[in-house]
Amino acid sequence: MVNRDIRFSLWLDFIERDFLKNEFGELLERGVINGATSNPAIFSNAIITSPAYKEQLESLEGVSPKEKYEALAIEDIRTVARLMRPLYDKGNDGFISIEVDPFLSNDSRGTYEEGRRLFKAIGEPNVMIKVPATQAGFEAMTELMGDGISVNATLVFSQKQATQCFKAMNRGISKCEANGPCRLSGVISVFVSRFDRALDSELEACGIDPSKTGIYNASKIYNMIEANDVPNIKTLFASTGVKGDNLPANYYIKELLAPNSVNTAPLATIEAHLEAGDDKPMLPIDDGVLNGYFINLKDNGFDMDKISKKLLDEGLAQFEEAFSKMLESLED
């Protein structure tokens, strides 16, 4: 559940048209969630598998696959934004994210122009443009926020990435405010569980407790963001679904429940969290504890910079693959 007392937000990492017309509104009414996120993989799965898009697709014959995708995505994102507009108007988040074309991850101008175009086409203020945390992405984040457009920095794995995102967003906020009052927000989406899926077997072989690396890495970034104390930049914990049955289904929500933060998760993970009833804040964790953990990893031969870079490259490739698969399915 959303916990306004500590400013903890729970966002749903899922989009599908029929779901938006039914269960999504119920989650909002119950105060379970106060935001939502999407990505190329989520839209790919929805568009390829759901019959809810058939009628609109029939009206889009003769246009390019990307134009078809954008028409479908814009309608869904606009629907979600309007459903959550009352939350946004009350200052209770109410954001929905849409990601730019993943093939633009190394093109700052292309990312900026597409993000700006999508934001204008959707026409709702509570839309966040999702931008990968690459060098080109940092530049685009500044420009988008300078234009008064909220940004979700995605695929953040390292402290260095998070710091660059923070600086880019701060520059954008300053630029926007220099032109007069503006309302915008930035979230830095730190990916969590992928570290543990990649490392746990090796860590156990070294006698190191598994399923801690993602949480400790995210906690370290959270501490940095909170220490800088910019009210409209927050940590968002992403990639918080559990694969397999070796951990409780809500593990990454429970262990990262923190003041002034967001956790975005699949529906099944959120339902498991509600059932478990875990609502005790677990962060912050002392930097001394976190630093000691990562010194131990380094002493055992784990290079977090290399691991983070590998996970970033894999994440970008996965989004590109999902986007390509979806576009292929939309060819006439």
PDB file of C-alpha atoms in Angstrom, residues 38-40 43 64-71 73-74 77 97-123 127-132 136-137 139-141 143-145 147 149-151 319-320 323 326-327:
ATOM      1  CA  SER A  38       5.776   0.970 -18.693  1.00  0.00           C
ATOM      2  CA  ASN A  39       8.679  -0.112 -20.861  1.00  0.00           C
ATOM      3  CA  PRO A  40       9.194  -1.610 -24.345  1.00  0.00           C
ATOM      4  CA  PHE A  43       4.088  -2.861 -24.309  1.00  0.00           C
ATOM      5  CA  SER A  64       4.523   2.200 -40.317  1.00  0.00           C
ATOM      6  CA  PRO A  65       4.930  -0.266 -37.430  1.00  0.00           C
ATOM      7  CA  LYS A  66       6.411   2.444 -35.208  1.00  0.00           C
ATOM      8  CA  GLU A  67       3.523   4.803 -35.956  1.00  0.00           C
ATOM      9  CA  LYS A  68       1.113   2.000 -35.041  1.00  0.00           C
ATOM     10  CA  TYR A  69       2.952   1.359 -31.781  1.00  0.00           C
ATOM     11  CA  GLU A  70       2.954   5.025 -30.862  1.00  0.00           C
ATOM     12  CA  ALA A  71      -0.761   5.377 -31.574  1.00  0.00           C
ATOM     13  CA  ALA A  73       0.905   3.477 -26.576  1.00  0.00           C
ATOM     14  CA  ILE A  74      -0.217   7.110 -26.582  1.00  0.00           C
ATOM     15  CA  ILE A  77      -0.686   6.272 -21.514  1.00  0.00           C
ATOM     16  CA  SER A  97       5.993   6.716 -17.560  1.00  0.00           C
ATOM     17  CA  ILE A  98       6.497   6.045 -21.259  1.00  0.00           C
ATOM     18  CA  GLU A  99       9.922   5.149 -22.613  1.00  0.00           C
ATOM     19  CA  VAL A 100      11.534   6.578 -25.712  1.00  0.00           C
ATOM     20  CA  ASP A 101      12.606   4.271 -28.536  1.00  0.00           C
ATOM     21  CA  PRO A 102      15.421   2.158 -26.994  1.00  0.00           C
ATOM     22  CA  PHE A 103      17.425   2.431 -30.219  1.00  0.00           C
ATOM     23  CA  LEU A 104      17.926   6.123 -29.386  1.00  0.00           C
ATOM     24  CA  SER A 105      19.882   5.372 -26.191  1.00  0.00           C
ATOM     25  CA  ASN A 106      23.079   6.845 -27.669  1.00  0.00           C
ATOM     26  CA  ASP A 107      21.377   9.764 -29.432  1.00  0.00           C
ATOM     27  CA  SER A 108      20.787  12.702 -27.088  1.00  0.00           C
ATOM     28  CA  ARG A 109      19.041  14.908 -29.657  1.00  0.00           C
ATOM     29  CA  GLY A 110      16.863  12.054 -30.901  1.00  0.00           C
ATOM     30  CA  THR A 111      15.916  11.095 -27.351  1.00  0.00           C
ATOM     31  CA  TYR A 112      15.032  14.678 -26.462  1.00  0.00           C
ATOM     32  CA  GLU A 113      12.981  15.262 -29.609  1.00  0.00           C
ATOM     33  CA  GLU A 114      11.071  11.987 -29.317  1.00  0.00           C
ATOM     34  CA  GLY A 115      10.414  12.495 -25.609  1.00  0.00           C
ATOM     35  CA  ARG A 116       9.138  16.020 -26.208  1.00  0.00           C
ATOM     36  CA  ARG A 117       6.965  14.860 -29.121  1.00  0.00           C
ATOM     37  CA  LEU A 118       5.424  11.989 -27.128  1.00  0.00           C
ATOM     38  CA  PHE A 119       4.748  14.260 -24.145  1.00  0.00           C
ATOM     39  CA  LYS A 120       2.942  16.780 -26.357  1.00  0.00           C
ATOM     40  CA  ALA A 121       0.983  14.068 -28.179  1.00  0.00           C
ATOM     41  CA  ILE A 122      -0.287  12.580 -24.908  1.00  0.00           C
ATOM     42  CA  GLY A 123      -1.181  16.026 -23.654  1.00  0.00           C
ATOM     43  CA  VAL A 127       3.449  11.885 -17.837  1.00  0.00           C
ATOM     44  CA  MET A 128       7.101  11.058 -17.246  1.00  0.00           C
ATOM     45  CA  ILE A 129       9.401  10.459 -20.180  1.00  0.00           C
ATOM     46  CA  LYS A 130      11.554   7.444 -19.472  1.00  0.00           C
ATOM     47  CA  VAL A 131      15.169   7.867 -20.579  1.00  0.00           C
ATOM     48  CA  PRO A 132      17.972   5.272 -20.279  1.00  0.00           C
ATOM     49  CA  ALA A 136      23.338  10.662 -24.285  1.00  0.00           C
ATOM     50  CA  GLY A 137      20.459  10.087 -21.900  1.00  0.00           C
ATOM     51  CA  GLU A 139      21.984  15.258 -21.786  1.00  0.00           C
ATOM     52  CA  ALA A 140      18.413  14.549 -22.883  1.00  0.00           C
ATOM     53  CA  MET A 141      17.213  14.475 -19.253  1.00  0.00           C
ATOM     54  CA  GLU A 143      16.841  19.310 -21.857  1.00  0.00           C
ATOM     55  CA  LEU A 144      13.492  17.622 -21.185  1.00  0.00           C
ATOM     56  CA  MET A 145      13.309  18.832 -17.604  1.00  0.00           C
ATOM     57  CA  ASP A 147      11.257  22.251 -20.869  1.00  0.00           C
ATOM     58  CA  ILE A 149       8.788  17.672 -18.665  1.00  0.00           C
ATOM     59  CA  SER A 150       9.133  15.162 -15.823  1.00  0.00           C
ATOM     60  CA  VAL A 151      11.688  12.397 -16.346  1.00  0.00           C
ATOM     61  CA  PHE A 319      14.596  -3.488 -24.502  1.00  0.00           C
ATOM     62  CA  GLU A 320      15.832  -3.243 -28.097  1.00  0.00           C
ATOM     63  CA  PHE A 323      10.868  -3.275 -29.230  1.00  0.00           C
ATOM     64  CA  MET A 326       6.780  -5.741 -31.241  1.00  0.00           C
ATOM     65  CA  LEU A 327       7.421  -3.702 -34.395  1.00  0.00           C
TER      66      LEU A 327
END
